[in-house]
Amino acid sequence: MNLPAALLRLYPSAFRERWGDDLRADAEAAGWRSWPNLVTGAFDMWLHPAIWPVTWPAQRNSRAAAMAILVTVACWLVAHLTTEPGAHAYALVLNGCAWLLAVGLALLAPVPRLAAVIPLVLRSVRMLAAPALLAAAVVVIVHSSLPLPHLPVLLAWWASWALGTVQGCRIVAGLGPDLVLPPTLARTRLGIAVLTGSSAAAAGAIVVFAVVHPAPLPVLLGIGAALSVLACGAAHRDLVAG
């Protein structure tokens, strides 16, 4: 097995297409010493989608927005899962996160071109069909009398949300100028800043829950939530610098 080639697969496809050959040559020349750098470099690239090579001017904005949406929604979902035992105490914070999330999504939403509405709807239906069917199945099961364990049903419900989030971000990131008018750079910066605030509030709820209810899982989730805030911040910083 060619380990450097496998590690290069960790990088975004846009990065590999532009610089993959040069990076592979450098890695083969350096030998095993390059392996840790390849891993950390791939992680760094995924945190900075705004600096990937682009094929049209606003593509950088779309990628940064998609990443910010993904980590913000993931953080919000994790906050709900983590704080479920004390949901009433954290409802105010999580509701505030939801409002901030809605505002950020509105700011980052591209405007469909009139001629592209139908293709865009068809693409969205195709990509969101799986999570929608999974969520519908969970709803049917919950309202039936089937004697199924609670945990698998709960995991399936949140999995449908997670999959829907990933697919939604893929839709946003893949929208070209032929389909939509992307948000301006100013709107993108403001939207990501709002999403960063939403992530920070959700991460704070998880951290407080981990302190009040010390357990390995909430602590690990709190660390993950803090990293998601850093990811949103990285996207915003790259756009501001650009």
JSON list of C-alpha atoms in Angstrom, two decimals:
[
{"chain": "A", "resi": 1, "resn": "MET", "atom": "CA", "xyz": [0.00, 0.00, 0.00]},
{"chain": "A", "resi": 2, "resn": "ASN", "atom": "CA", "xyz": [1.31, 3.44, -0.93]},
{"chain": "A", "resi": 3, "resn": "LEU", "atom": "CA", "xyz": [0.72, 5.36, 2.30]},
{"chain": "A", "resi": 4, "resn": "PRO", "atom": "CA", "xyz": [1.55, 8.85, 0.95]},
{"chain": "A", "resi": 5, "resn": "ALA", "atom": "CA", "xyz": [-0.98, 8.36, -1.86]},
{"chain": "A", "resi": 6, "resn": "ALA", "atom": "CA", "xyz": [-3.58, 7.25, 0.69]},
{"chain": "A", "resi": 7, "resn": "LEU", "atom": "CA", "xyz": [-2.87, 10.28, 2.87]},
{"chain": "A", "resi": 8, "resn": "LEU", "atom": "CA", "xyz": [-3.23, 12.58, -0.12]},
{"chain": "A", "resi": 9, "resn": "ARG", "atom": "CA", "xyz": [-6.78, 11.28, -0.51]},
{"chain": "A", "resi": 10, "resn": "LEU", "atom": "CA", "xyz": [-7.56, 13.08, 2.75]},
{"chain": "A", "resi": 11, "resn": "TYR", "atom": "CA", "xyz": [-7.18, 16.44, 1.00]},
{"chain": "A", "resi": 12, "resn": "PRO", "atom": "CA", "xyz": [-10.11, 18.20, -0.73]},
{"chain": "A", "resi": 13, "resn": "SER", "atom": "CA", "xyz": [-10.45, 17.24, -4.38]},
{"chain": "A", "resi": 14, "resn": "ALA", "atom": "CA", "xyz": [-9.97, 20.85, -5.51]},
{"chain": "A", "resi": 15, "resn": "PHE", "atom": "CA", "xyz": [-6.63, 20.94, -3.70]},
{"chain": "A", "resi": 16, "resn": "ARG", "atom": "CA", "xyz": [-5.52, 17.59, -5.13]},
{"chain": "A", "resi": 17, "resn": "GLU", "atom": "CA", "xyz": [-6.38, 18.62, -8.68]},
{"chain": "A", "resi": 18, "resn": "ARG", "atom": "CA", "xyz": [-4.27, 21.76, -8.42]},
{"chain": "A", "resi": 19, "resn": "TRP", "atom": "CA", "xyz": [-1.35, 20.76, -6.20]},
{"chain": "A", "resi": 20, "resn": "GLY", "atom": "CA", "xyz": [-1.65, 17.00, -5.73]},
{"chain": "A", "resi": 21, "resn": "ASP", "atom": "CA", "xyz": [1.21, 16.03, -8.05]},
{"chain": "A", "resi": 22, "resn": "ASP", "atom": "CA", "xyz": [3.64, 18.47, -6.46]},
{"chain": "A", "resi": 23, "resn": "LEU", "atom": "CA", "xyz": [2.68, 17.40, -2.96]},
{"chain": "A", "resi": 24, "resn": "ARG", "atom": "CA", "xyz": [3.04, 13.72, -3.88]},
{"chain": "A", "resi": 25, "resn": "ALA", "atom": "CA", "xyz": [6.51, 14.33, -5.30]},
{"chain": "A", "resi": 26, "resn": "ASP", "atom": "CA", "xyz": [7.59, 16.18, -2.16]},
{"chain": "A", "resi": 27, "resn": "ALA", "atom": "CA", "xyz": [6.17, 13.43, 0.06]},
{"chain": "A", "resi": 28, "resn": "GLU", "atom": "CA", "xyz": [7.93, 10.66, -1.85]},
{"chain": "A", "resi": 29, "resn": "ALA", "atom": "CA", "xyz": [11.22, 12.58, -1.69]},
{"chain": "A", "resi": 30, "resn": "ALA", "atom": "CA", "xyz": [10.92, 13.14, 2.08]},
{"chain": "A", "resi": 31, "resn": "GLY", "atom": "CA", "xyz": [9.82, 9.57, 2.87]},
{"chain": "A", "resi": 32, "resn": "TRP", "atom": "CA", "xyz": [8.13, 8.67, 6.15]},
{"chain": "A", "resi": 33, "resn": "ARG", "atom": "CA", "xyz": [9.04, 12.04, 7.67]},
{"chain": "A", "resi": 34, "resn": "SER", "atom": "CA", "xyz": [6.37, 13.65, 5.50]},
{"chain": "A", "resi": 35, "resn": "TRP", "atom": "CA", "xyz": [3.50, 11.51, 6.82]},
{"chain": "A", "resi": 36, "resn": "PRO", "atom": "CA", "xyz": [2.62, 13.60, 9.93]},
{"chain": "A", "resi": 37, "resn": "ASN", "atom": "CA", "xyz": [2.78, 16.78, 7.84]},
{"chain": "A", "resi": 38, "resn": "LEU", "atom": "CA", "xyz": [0.42, 15.27, 5.26]},
{"chain": "A", "resi": 39, "resn": "VAL", "atom": "CA", "xyz": [-2.17, 14.50, 7.96]},
{"chain": "A", "resi": 40, "resn": "THR", "atom": "CA", "xyz": [-1.96, 17.89, 9.65]},
{"chain": "A", "resi": 41, "resn": "GLY", "atom": "CA", "xyz": [-1.97, 19.62, 6.26]},
{"chain": "A", "resi": 42, "resn": "ALA", "atom": "CA", "xyz": [-5.17, 17.83, 5.22]},
{"chain": "A", "resi": 43, "resn": "PHE", "atom": "CA", "xyz": [-6.85, 18.81, 8.49]},
{"chain": "A", "resi": 44, "resn": "ASP", "atom": "CA", "xyz": [-5.76, 22.41, 8.00]},
{"chain": "A", "resi": 45, "resn": "MET", "atom": "CA", "xyz": [-7.09, 22.52, 4.44]},
{"chain": "A", "resi": 46, "resn": "TRP", "atom": "CA", "xyz": [-10.54, 21.32, 5.49]},
{"chain": "A", "resi": 47, "resn": "LEU", "atom": "CA", "xyz": [-10.62, 24.10, 8.08]},
{"chain": "A", "resi": 48, "resn": "HIS", "atom": "CA", "xyz": [-9.82, 26.72, 5.43]},
{"chain": "A", "resi": 49, "resn": "PRO", "atom": "CA", "xyz": [-12.11, 26.13, 2.42]},
{"chain": "A", "resi": 50, "resn": "ALA", "atom": "CA", "xyz": [-11.85, 29.82, 1.53]},
{"chain": "A", "resi": 51, "resn": "ILE", "atom": "CA", "xyz": [-8.28, 29.29, 0.28]},
{"chain": "A", "resi": 52, "resn": "TRP", "atom": "CA", "xyz": [-8.97, 26.30, -1.98]},
{"chain": "A", "resi": 53, "resn": "PRO", "atom": "CA", "xyz": [-8.49, 26.78, -5.74]},
{"chain": "A", "resi": 54, "resn": "VAL", "atom": "CA", "xyz": [-11.66, 28.11, -7.40]},
{"chain": "A", "resi": 55, "resn": "THR", "atom": "CA", "xyz": [-13.18, 27.95, -10.87]},
{"chain": "A", "resi": 56, "resn": "TRP", "atom": "CA", "xyz": [-15.46, 30.99, -10.49]},
{"chain": "A", "resi": 57, "resn": "PRO", "atom": "CA", "xyz": [-15.06, 34.10, -8.31]},
{"chain": "A", "resi": 58, "resn": "ALA", "atom": "CA", "xyz": [-17.73, 33.52, -5.63]},
{"chain": "A", "resi": 59, "resn": "GLN", "atom": "CA", "xyz": [-17.01, 29.82, -5.20]},
{"chain": "A", "resi": 60, "resn": "ARG", "atom": "CA", "xyz": [-14.73, 30.62, -2.27]},
{"chain": "A", "resi": 61, "resn": "ASN", "atom": "CA", "xyz": [-17.64, 32.29, -0.46]},
{"chain": "A", "resi": 62, "resn": "SER", "atom": "CA", "xyz": [-19.91, 29.29, -1.07]},
{"chain": "A", "resi": 63, "resn": "ARG", "atom": "CA", "xyz": [-17.38, 26.82, 0.30]},
{"chain": "A", "resi": 64, "resn": "ALA", "atom": "CA", "xyz": [-16.70, 28.86, 3.42]},
{"chain": "A", "resi": 65, "resn": "ALA", "atom": "CA", "xyz": [-20.44, 29.31, 3.98]},
{"chain": "A", "resi": 66, "resn": "ALA", "atom": "CA", "xyz": [-21.11, 25.58, 3.58]},
{"chain": "A", "resi": 67, "resn": "MET", "atom": "CA", "xyz": [-18.41, 24.69, 6.09]},
{"chain": "A", "resi": 68, "resn": "ALA", "atom": "CA", "xyz": [-19.68, 27.26, 8.60]},
{"chain": "A", "resi": 69, "resn": "ILE", "atom": "CA", "xyz": [-23.24, 25.96, 8.22]},
{"chain": "A", "resi": 70, "resn": "LEU", "atom": "CA", "xyz": [-22.11, 22.37, 8.69]},
{"chain": "A", "resi": 71, "resn": "VAL", "atom": "CA", "xyz": [-20.15, 22.92, 11.89]},
{"chain": "A", "resi": 72, "resn": "THR", "atom": "CA", "xyz": [-22.78, 25.26, 13.35]},
{"chain": "A", "resi": 73, "resn": "VAL", "atom": "CA", "xyz": [-25.68, 22.85, 12.81]},
{"chain": "A", "resi": 74, "resn": "ALA", "atom": "CA", "xyz": [-23.54, 19.95, 14.04]},
{"chain": "A", "resi": 75, "resn": "CYS", "atom": "CA", "xyz": [-22.67, 21.90, 17.18]},
{"chain": "A", "resi": 76, "resn": "TRP", "atom": "CA", "xyz": [-26.34, 22.79, 17.72]},
{"chain": "A", "resi": 77, "resn": "LEU", "atom": "CA", "xyz": [-27.43, 19.16, 17.32]},
{"chain": "A", "resi": 78, "resn": "VAL", "atom": "CA", "xyz": [-24.70, 17.94, 19.68]},
{"chain": "A", "resi": 79, "resn": "ALA", "atom": "CA", "xyz": [-25.77, 20.54, 22.23]},
{"chain": "A", "resi": 80, "resn": "HIS", "atom": "CA", "xyz": [-29.34, 19.21, 22.10]},
{"chain": "A", "resi": 81, "resn": "LEU", "atom": "CA", "xyz": [-28.15, 15.63, 22.51]},
{"chain": "A", "resi": 82, "resn": "THR", "atom": "CA", "xyz": [-25.75, 16.45, 25.33]},
{"chain": "A", "resi": 83, "resn": "THR", "atom": "CA", "xyz": [-28.09, 18.63, 27.38]},
{"chain": "A", "resi": 84, "resn": "GLU", "atom": "CA", "xyz": [-31.19, 16.48, 26.93]},
{"chain": "A", "resi": 85, "resn": "PRO", "atom": "CA", "xyz": [-31.26, 15.40, 30.63]},
{"chain": "A", "resi": 86, "resn": "GLY", "atom": "CA", "xyz": [-31.43, 19.08, 31.65]},
{"chain": "A", "resi": 87, "resn": "ALA", "atom": "CA", "xyz": [-33.29, 20.35, 28.60]},
{"chain": "A", "resi": 88, "resn": "HIS", "atom": "CA", "xyz": [-35.42, 22.89, 30.49]},
{"chain": "A", "resi": 89, "resn": "ALA", "atom": "CA", "xyz": [-32.39, 24.58, 32.01]},
{"chain": "A", "resi": 90, "resn": "TYR", "atom": "CA", "xyz": [-30.68, 24.98, 28.64]},
{"chain": "A", "resi": 91, "resn": "ALA", "atom": "CA", "xyz": [-33.75, 25.67, 26.48]},
{"chain": "A", "resi": 92, "resn": "LEU", "atom": "CA", "xyz": [-33.25, 29.44, 26.50]},
{"chain": "A", "resi": 93, "resn": "VAL", "atom": "CA", "xyz": [-29.65, 29.17, 25.27]},
{"chain": "A", "resi": 94, "resn": "LEU", "atom": "CA", "xyz": [-30.48, 26.59, 22.62]},
{"chain": "A", "resi": 95, "resn": "ASN", "atom": "CA", "xyz": [-33.48, 28.59, 21.39]},
{"chain": "A", "resi": 96, "resn": "GLY", "atom": "CA", "xyz": [-31.20, 31.60, 21.07]},
{"chain": "A", "resi": 97, "resn": "CYS", "atom": "CA", "xyz": [-28.74, 29.45, 19.10]},
{"chain": "A", "resi": 98, "resn": "ALA", "atom": "CA", "xyz": [-31.58, 28.41, 16.80]},
{"chain": "A", "resi": 99, "resn": "TRP", "atom": "CA", "xyz": [-32.52, 32.04, 16.10]},
{"chain": "A", "resi": 100, "resn": "LEU", "atom": "CA", "xyz": [-28.91, 32.97, 15.41]},
{"chain": "A", "resi": 101, "resn": "LEU", "atom": "CA", "xyz": [-28.64, 29.94, 13.13]},
{"chain": "A", "resi": 102, "resn": "ALA", "atom": "CA", "xyz": [-31.72, 31.06, 11.20]},
{"chain": "A", "resi": 103, "resn": "VAL", "atom": "CA", "xyz": [-30.33, 34.58, 10.79]},
{"chain": "A", "resi": 104, "resn": "GLY", "atom": "CA", "xyz": [-26.96, 33.21, 9.62]},
{"chain": "A", "resi": 105, "resn": "LEU", "atom": "CA", "xyz": [-28.64, 30.91, 7.10]},
{"chain": "A", "resi": 106, "resn": "ALA", "atom": "CA", "xyz": [-30.73, 33.80, 5.76]},
{"chain": "A", "resi": 107, "resn": "LEU", "atom": "CA", "xyz": [-27.60, 35.91, 5.29]},
{"chain": "A", "resi": 108, "resn": "LEU", "atom": "CA", "xyz": [-25.75, 33.12, 3.51]},
{"chain": "A", "resi": 109, "resn": "ALA", "atom": "CA", "xyz": [-28.63, 31.94, 1.35]},
{"chain": "A", "resi": 110, "resn": "PRO", "atom": "CA", "xyz": [-27.98, 32.38, -2.40]},
{"chain": "A", "resi": 111, "resn": "VAL", "atom": "CA", "xyz": [-30.75, 33.74, -4.63]},
{"chain": "A", "resi": 112, "resn": "PRO", "atom": "CA", "xyz": [-31.85, 31.19, -7.26]},
{"chain": "A", "resi": 113, "resn": "ARG", "atom": "CA", "xyz": [-31.93, 32.35, -10.85]},
{"chain": "A", "resi": 114, "resn": "LEU", "atom": "CA", "xyz": [-35.45, 32.21, -12.25]},
{"chain": "A", "resi": 115, "resn": "ALA", "atom": "CA", "xyz": [-34.54, 29.74, -15.00]},
{"chain": "A", "resi": 116, "resn": "ALA", "atom": "CA", "xyz": [-32.76, 27.47, -12.53]},
{"chain": "A", "resi": 117, "resn": "VAL", "atom": "CA", "xyz": [-35.50, 27.09, -9.92]},
{"chain": "A", "resi": 118, "resn": "ILE", "atom": "CA", "xyz": [-36.80, 23.77, -11.23]},
{"chain": "A", "resi": 119, "resn": "PRO", "atom": "CA", "xyz": [-33.33, 22.14, -11.66]},
{"chain": "A", "resi": 120, "resn": "LEU", "atom": "CA", "xyz": [-32.38, 23.40, -8.20]},
{"chain": "A", "resi": 121, "resn": "VAL", "atom": "CA", "xyz": [-35.53, 21.96, -6.64]},
{"chain": "A", "resi": 122, "resn": "LEU", "atom": "CA", "xyz": [-34.99, 18.62, -8.38]},
{"chain": "A", "resi": 123, "resn": "ARG", "atom": "CA", "xyz": [-31.37, 18.48, -7.20]},
{"chain": "A", "resi": 124, "resn": "SER", "atom": "CA", "xyz": [-32.40, 19.31, -3.63]},
{"chain": "A", "resi": 125, "resn": "VAL", "atom": "CA", "xyz": [-35.14, 16.67, -3.63]},
{"chain": "A", "resi": 126, "resn": "ARG", "atom": "CA", "xyz": [-32.73, 14.04, -4.94]},
{"chain": "A", "resi": 127, "resn": "MET", "atom": "CA", "xyz": [-30.00, 14.81, -2.41]},
{"chain": "A", "resi": 128, "resn": "LEU", "atom": "CA", "xyz": [-32.34, 15.22, 0.57]},
{"chain": "A", "resi": 129, "resn": "ALA", "atom": "CA", "xyz": [-34.48, 12.17, -0.18]},
{"chain": "A", "resi": 130, "resn": "ALA", "atom": "CA", "xyz": [-32.52, 9.76, 2.04]},
{"chain": "A", "resi": 131, "resn": "PRO", "atom": "CA", "xyz": [-32.56, 11.87, 5.25]},
{"chain": "A", "resi": 132, "resn": "ALA", "atom": "CA", "xyz": [-36.19, 12.81, 4.64]},
{"chain": "A", "resi": 133, "resn": "LEU", "atom": "CA", "xyz": [-37.21, 9.15, 4.27]},
{"chain": "A", "resi": 134, "resn": "LEU", "atom": "CA", "xyz": [-35.23, 8.20, 7.39]},
{"chain": "A", "resi": 135, "resn": "ALA", "atom": "CA", "xyz": [-36.90, 10.95, 9.42]},
{"chain": "A", "resi": 136, "resn": "ALA", "atom": "CA", "xyz": [-40.33, 9.96, 8.10]},
{"chain": "A", "resi": 137, "resn": "ALA", "atom": "CA", "xyz": [-39.68, 6.33, 9.06]},
{"chain": "A", "resi": 138, "resn": "VAL", "atom": "CA", "xyz": [-38.78, 7.40, 12.59]},
{"chain": "A", "resi": 139, "resn": "VAL", "atom": "CA", "xyz": [-41.98, 9.45, 12.86]},
{"chain": "A", "resi": 140, "resn": "VAL", "atom": "CA", "xyz": [-44.06, 6.48, 11.70]},
{"chain": "A", "resi": 141, "resn": "ILE", "atom": "CA", "xyz": [-42.33, 4.17, 14.18]},
{"chain": "A", "resi": 142, "resn": "VAL", "atom": "CA", "xyz": [-42.79, 6.57, 17.09]},
{"chain": "A", "resi": 143, "resn": "HIS", "atom": "CA", "xyz": [-46.53, 6.88, 16.37]},
{"chain": "A", "resi": 144, "resn": "SER", "atom": "CA", "xyz": [-46.97, 3.14, 15.98]},
{"chain": "A", "resi": 145, "resn": "SER", "atom": "CA", "xyz": [-47.18, 0.46, 18.65]},
{"chain": "A", "resi": 146, "resn": "LEU", "atom": "CA", "xyz": [-44.04, -1.36, 17.56]},
{"chain": "A", "resi": 147, "resn": "PRO", "atom": "CA", "xyz": [-42.01, -2.45, 20.64]},
{"chain": "A", "resi": 148, "resn": "LEU", "atom": "CA", "xyz": [-38.65, -1.04, 19.50]},
{"chain": "A", "resi": 149, "resn": "PRO", "atom": "CA", "xyz": [-35.84, 0.08, 21.84]},
{"chain": "A", "resi": 150, "resn": "HIS", "atom": "CA", "xyz": [-35.74, 3.83, 22.45]},
{"chain": "A", "resi": 151, "resn": "LEU", "atom": "CA", "xyz": [-32.03, 4.33, 21.76]},
{"chain": "A", "resi": 152, "resn": "PRO", "atom": "CA", "xyz": [-31.91, 3.05, 18.13]},
{"chain": "A", "resi": 153, "resn": "VAL", "atom": "CA", "xyz": [-34.95, 5.16, 17.23]},
{"chain": "A", "resi": 154, "resn": "LEU", "atom": "CA", "xyz": [-33.39, 8.24, 18.83]},
{"chain": "A", "resi": 155, "resn": "LEU", "atom": "CA", "xyz": [-30.10, 7.65, 17.02]},
{"chain": "A", "resi": 156, "resn": "ALA", "atom": "CA", "xyz": [-31.94, 7.22, 13.70]},
{"chain": "A", "resi": 157, "resn": "TRP", "atom": "CA", "xyz": [-33.77, 10.51, 14.26]},
{"chain": "A", "resi": 158, "resn": "TRP", "atom": "CA", "xyz": [-30.58, 12.47, 14.91]},
{"chain": "A", "resi": 159, "resn": "ALA", "atom": "CA", "xyz": [-28.80, 10.62, 12.09]},
{"chain": "A", "resi": 160, "resn": "SER", "atom": "CA", "xyz": [-31.47, 11.90, 9.69]},
{"chain": "A", "resi": 161, "resn": "TRP", "atom": "CA", "xyz": [-30.75, 15.46, 10.83]},
{"chain": "A", "resi": 162, "resn": "ALA", "atom": "CA", "xyz": [-27.00, 14.95, 10.52]},
{"chain": "A", "resi": 163, "resn": "LEU", "atom": "CA", "xyz": [-27.30, 13.46, 7.04]},
{"chain": "A", "resi": 164, "resn": "GLY", "atom": "CA", "xyz": [-29.66, 16.23, 5.98]},
{"chain": "A", "resi": 165, "resn": "THR", "atom": "CA", "xyz": [-27.17, 18.82, 7.19]},
{"chain": "A", "resi": 166, "resn": "VAL", "atom": "CA", "xyz": [-24.31, 17.25, 5.23]},
{"chain": "A", "resi": 167, "resn": "GLN", "atom": "CA", "xyz": [-26.41, 16.99, 2.08]},
{"chain": "A", "resi": 168, "resn": "GLY", "atom": "CA", "xyz": [-27.66, 20.55, 2.47]},
{"chain": "A", "resi": 169, "resn": "CYS", "atom": "CA", "xyz": [-24.10, 21.82, 2.72]},
{"chain": "A", "resi": 170, "resn": "ARG", "atom": "CA", "xyz": [-23.15, 19.80, -0.36]},
{"chain": "A", "resi": 171, "resn": "ILE", "atom": "CA", "xyz": [-26.00, 21.51, -2.20]},
{"chain": "A", "resi": 172, "resn": "VAL", "atom": "CA", "xyz": [-24.83, 24.97, -1.10]},
{"chain": "A", "resi": 173, "resn": "ALA", "atom": "CA", "xyz": [-21.18, 24.29, -1.92]},
{"chain": "A", "resi": 174, "resn": "GLY", "atom": "CA", "xyz": [-22.02, 22.89, -5.35]},
{"chain": "A", "resi": 175, "resn": "LEU", "atom": "CA", "xyz": [-24.19, 25.75, -6.58]},
{"chain": "A", "resi": 176, "resn": "GLY", "atom": "CA", "xyz": [-22.59, 27.45, -9.56]},
{"chain": "A", "resi": 177, "resn": "PRO", "atom": "CA", "xyz": [-23.22, 30.88, -11.07]},
{"chain": "A", "resi": 178, "resn": "ASP", "atom": "CA", "xyz": [-25.51, 29.27, -13.63]},
{"chain": "A", "resi": 179, "resn": "LEU", "atom": "CA", "xyz": [-27.97, 28.34, -10.86]},
{"chain": "A", "resi": 180, "resn": "VAL", "atom": "CA", "xyz": [-27.80, 31.08, -8.25]},
{"chain": "A", "resi": 181, "resn": "LEU", "atom": "CA", "xyz": [-26.63, 34.58, -7.46]},
{"chain": "A", "resi": 182, "resn": "PRO", "atom": "CA", "xyz": [-24.28, 33.94, -4.51]},
{"chain": "A", "resi": 183, "resn": "PRO", "atom": "CA", "xyz": [-24.30, 36.25, -1.48]},
{"chain": "A", "resi": 184, "resn": "THR", "atom": "CA", "xyz": [-21.88, 39.14, -1.55]},
{"chain": "A", "resi": 185, "resn": "LEU", "atom": "CA", "xyz": [-18.62, 38.96, 0.35]},
{"chain": "A", "resi": 186, "resn": "ALA", "atom": "CA", "xyz": [-19.99, 41.35, 2.99]},
{"chain": "A", "resi": 187, "resn": "ARG", "atom": "CA", "xyz": [-23.09, 39.18, 3.53]},
{"chain": "A", "resi": 188, "resn": "THR", "atom": "CA", "xyz": [-20.96, 36.05, 3.68]},
{"chain": "A", "resi": 189, "resn": "ARG", "atom": "CA", "xyz": [-18.66, 37.56, 6.29]},
{"chain": "A", "resi": 190, "resn": "LEU", "atom": "CA", "xyz": [-21.59, 38.74, 8.41]},
{"chain": "A", "resi": 191, "resn": "GLY", "atom": "CA", "xyz": [-23.41, 35.40, 8.06]},
{"chain": "A", "resi": 192, "resn": "ILE", "atom": "CA", "xyz": [-20.38, 33.40, 9.13]},
{"chain": "A", "resi": 193, "resn": "ALA", "atom": "CA", "xyz": [-19.81, 35.79, 12.05]},
{"chain": "A", "resi": 194, "resn": "VAL", "atom": "CA", "xyz": [-23.41, 35.17, 13.18]},
{"chain": "A", "resi": 195, "resn": "LEU", "atom": "CA", "xyz": [-22.96, 31.40, 12.83]},
{"chain": "A", "resi": 196, "resn": "THR", "atom": "CA", "xyz": [-19.76, 31.62, 14.86]},
{"chain": "A", "resi": 197, "resn": "GLY", "atom": "CA", "xyz": [-21.76, 33.28, 17.63]},
{"chain": "A", "resi": 198, "resn": "SER", "atom": "CA", "xyz": [-24.36, 30.52, 17.44]},
{"chain": "A", "resi": 199, "resn": "SER", "atom": "CA", "xyz": [-21.65, 27.86, 17.66]},
{"chain": "A", "resi": 200, "resn": "ALA", "atom": "CA", "xyz": [-20.06, 29.65, 20.61]},
{"chain": "A", "resi": 201, "resn": "ALA", "atom": "CA", "xyz": [-23.36, 29.74, 22.50]},
{"chain": "A", "resi": 202, "resn": "ALA", "atom": "CA", "xyz": [-24.06, 26.05, 21.82]},
{"chain": "A", "resi": 203, "resn": "ALA", "atom": "CA", "xyz": [-20.50, 25.11, 22.79]},
{"chain": "A", "resi": 204, "resn": "GLY", "atom": "CA", "xyz": [-20.90, 27.10, 25.98]},
{"chain": "A", "resi": 205, "resn": "ALA", "atom": "CA", "xyz": [-24.05, 25.14, 26.85]},
{"chain": "A", "resi": 206, "resn": "ILE", "atom": "CA", "xyz": [-22.19, 21.86, 26.34]},
{"chain": "A", "resi": 207, "resn": "VAL", "atom": "CA", "xyz": [-19.22, 23.01, 28.44]},
{"chain": "A", "resi": 208, "resn": "VAL", "atom": "CA", "xyz": [-21.50, 24.14, 31.29]},
{"chain": "A", "resi": 209, "resn": "PHE", "atom": "CA", "xyz": [-23.35, 20.82, 31.13]},
{"chain": "A", "resi": 210, "resn": "ALA", "atom": "CA", "xyz": [-20.03, 18.95, 31.24]},
{"chain": "A", "resi": 211, "resn": "VAL", "atom": "CA", "xyz": [-19.02, 20.90, 34.36]},
{"chain": "A", "resi": 212, "resn": "VAL", "atom": "CA", "xyz": [-22.36, 20.39, 36.11]},
{"chain": "A", "resi": 213, "resn": "HIS", "atom": "CA", "xyz": [-22.65, 16.74, 35.04]},
{"chain": "A", "resi": 214, "resn": "PRO", "atom": "CA", "xyz": [-19.02, 15.55, 34.76]},
{"chain": "A", "resi": 215, "resn": "ALA", "atom": "CA", "xyz": [-18.80, 12.52, 32.49]},
{"chain": "A", "resi": 216, "resn": "PRO", "atom": "CA", "xyz": [-16.36, 11.52, 29.72]},
{"chain": "A", "resi": 217, "resn": "LEU", "atom": "CA", "xyz": [-18.84, 11.91, 26.86]},
{"chain": "A", "resi": 218, "resn": "PRO", "atom": "CA", "xyz": [-20.02, 15.47, 27.64]},
{"chain": "A", "resi": 219, "resn": "VAL", "atom": "CA", "xyz": [-16.42, 16.54, 28.18]},
{"chain": "A", "resi": 220, "resn": "LEU", "atom": "CA", "xyz": [-15.38, 15.12, 24.79]},
{"chain": "A", "resi": 221, "resn": "LEU", "atom": "CA", "xyz": [-18.40, 16.71, 23.11]},
{"chain": "A", "resi": 222, "resn": "GLY", "atom": "CA", "xyz": [-17.51, 20.02, 24.73]},
{"chain": "A", "resi": 223, "resn": "ILE", "atom": "CA", "xyz": [-14.04, 19.82, 23.23]},
{"chain": "A", "resi": 224, "resn": "GLY", "atom": "CA", "xyz": [-15.55, 19.01, 19.83]},
{"chain": "A", "resi": 225, "resn": "ALA", "atom": "CA", "xyz": [-17.94, 21.94, 20.12]},
{"chain": "A", "resi": 226, "resn": "ALA", "atom": "CA", "xyz": [-15.08, 24.29, 20.95]},
{"chain": "A", "resi": 227, "resn": "LEU", "atom": "CA", "xyz": [-13.26, 23.05, 17.85]},
{"chain": "A", "resi": 228, "resn": "SER", "atom": "CA", "xyz": [-16.34, 23.79, 15.75]},
{"chain": "A", "resi": 229, "resn": "VAL", "atom": "CA", "xyz": [-16.24, 27.40, 16.95]},
{"chain": "A", "resi": 230, "resn": "LEU", "atom": "CA", "xyz": [-12.61, 27.58, 15.86]},
{"chain": "A", "resi": 231, "resn": "ALA", "atom": "CA", "xyz": [-13.58, 26.15, 12.46]},
{"chain": "A", "resi": 232, "resn": "CYS", "atom": "CA", "xyz": [-16.23, 28.85, 11.95]},
{"chain": "A", "resi": 233, "resn": "GLY", "atom": "CA", "xyz": [-13.75, 31.46, 13.11]},
{"chain": "A", "resi": 234, "resn": "ALA", "atom": "CA", "xyz": [-11.16, 30.20, 10.64]},
{"chain": "A", "resi": 235, "resn": "ALA", "atom": "CA", "xyz": [-13.61, 30.53, 7.74]},
{"chain": "A", "resi": 236, "resn": "HIS", "atom": "CA", "xyz": [-14.52, 34.06, 8.80]},
{"chain": "A", "resi": 237, "resn": "ARG", "atom": "CA", "xyz": [-10.88, 35.05, 9.23]},
{"chain": "A", "resi": 238, "resn": "ASP", "atom": "CA", "xyz": [-9.97, 33.75, 5.76]},
{"chain": "A", "resi": 239, "resn": "LEU", "atom": "CA", "xyz": [-12.79, 35.72, 4.15]},
{"chain": "A", "resi": 240, "resn": "VAL", "atom": "CA", "xyz": [-11.88, 38.88, 6.03]},
{"chain": "A", "resi": 241, "resn": "ALA", "atom": "CA", "xyz": [-8.24, 38.47, 5.05]},
{"chain": "A", "resi": 242, "resn": "GLY", "atom": "CA", "xyz": [-9.28, 37.87, 1.45]}
]
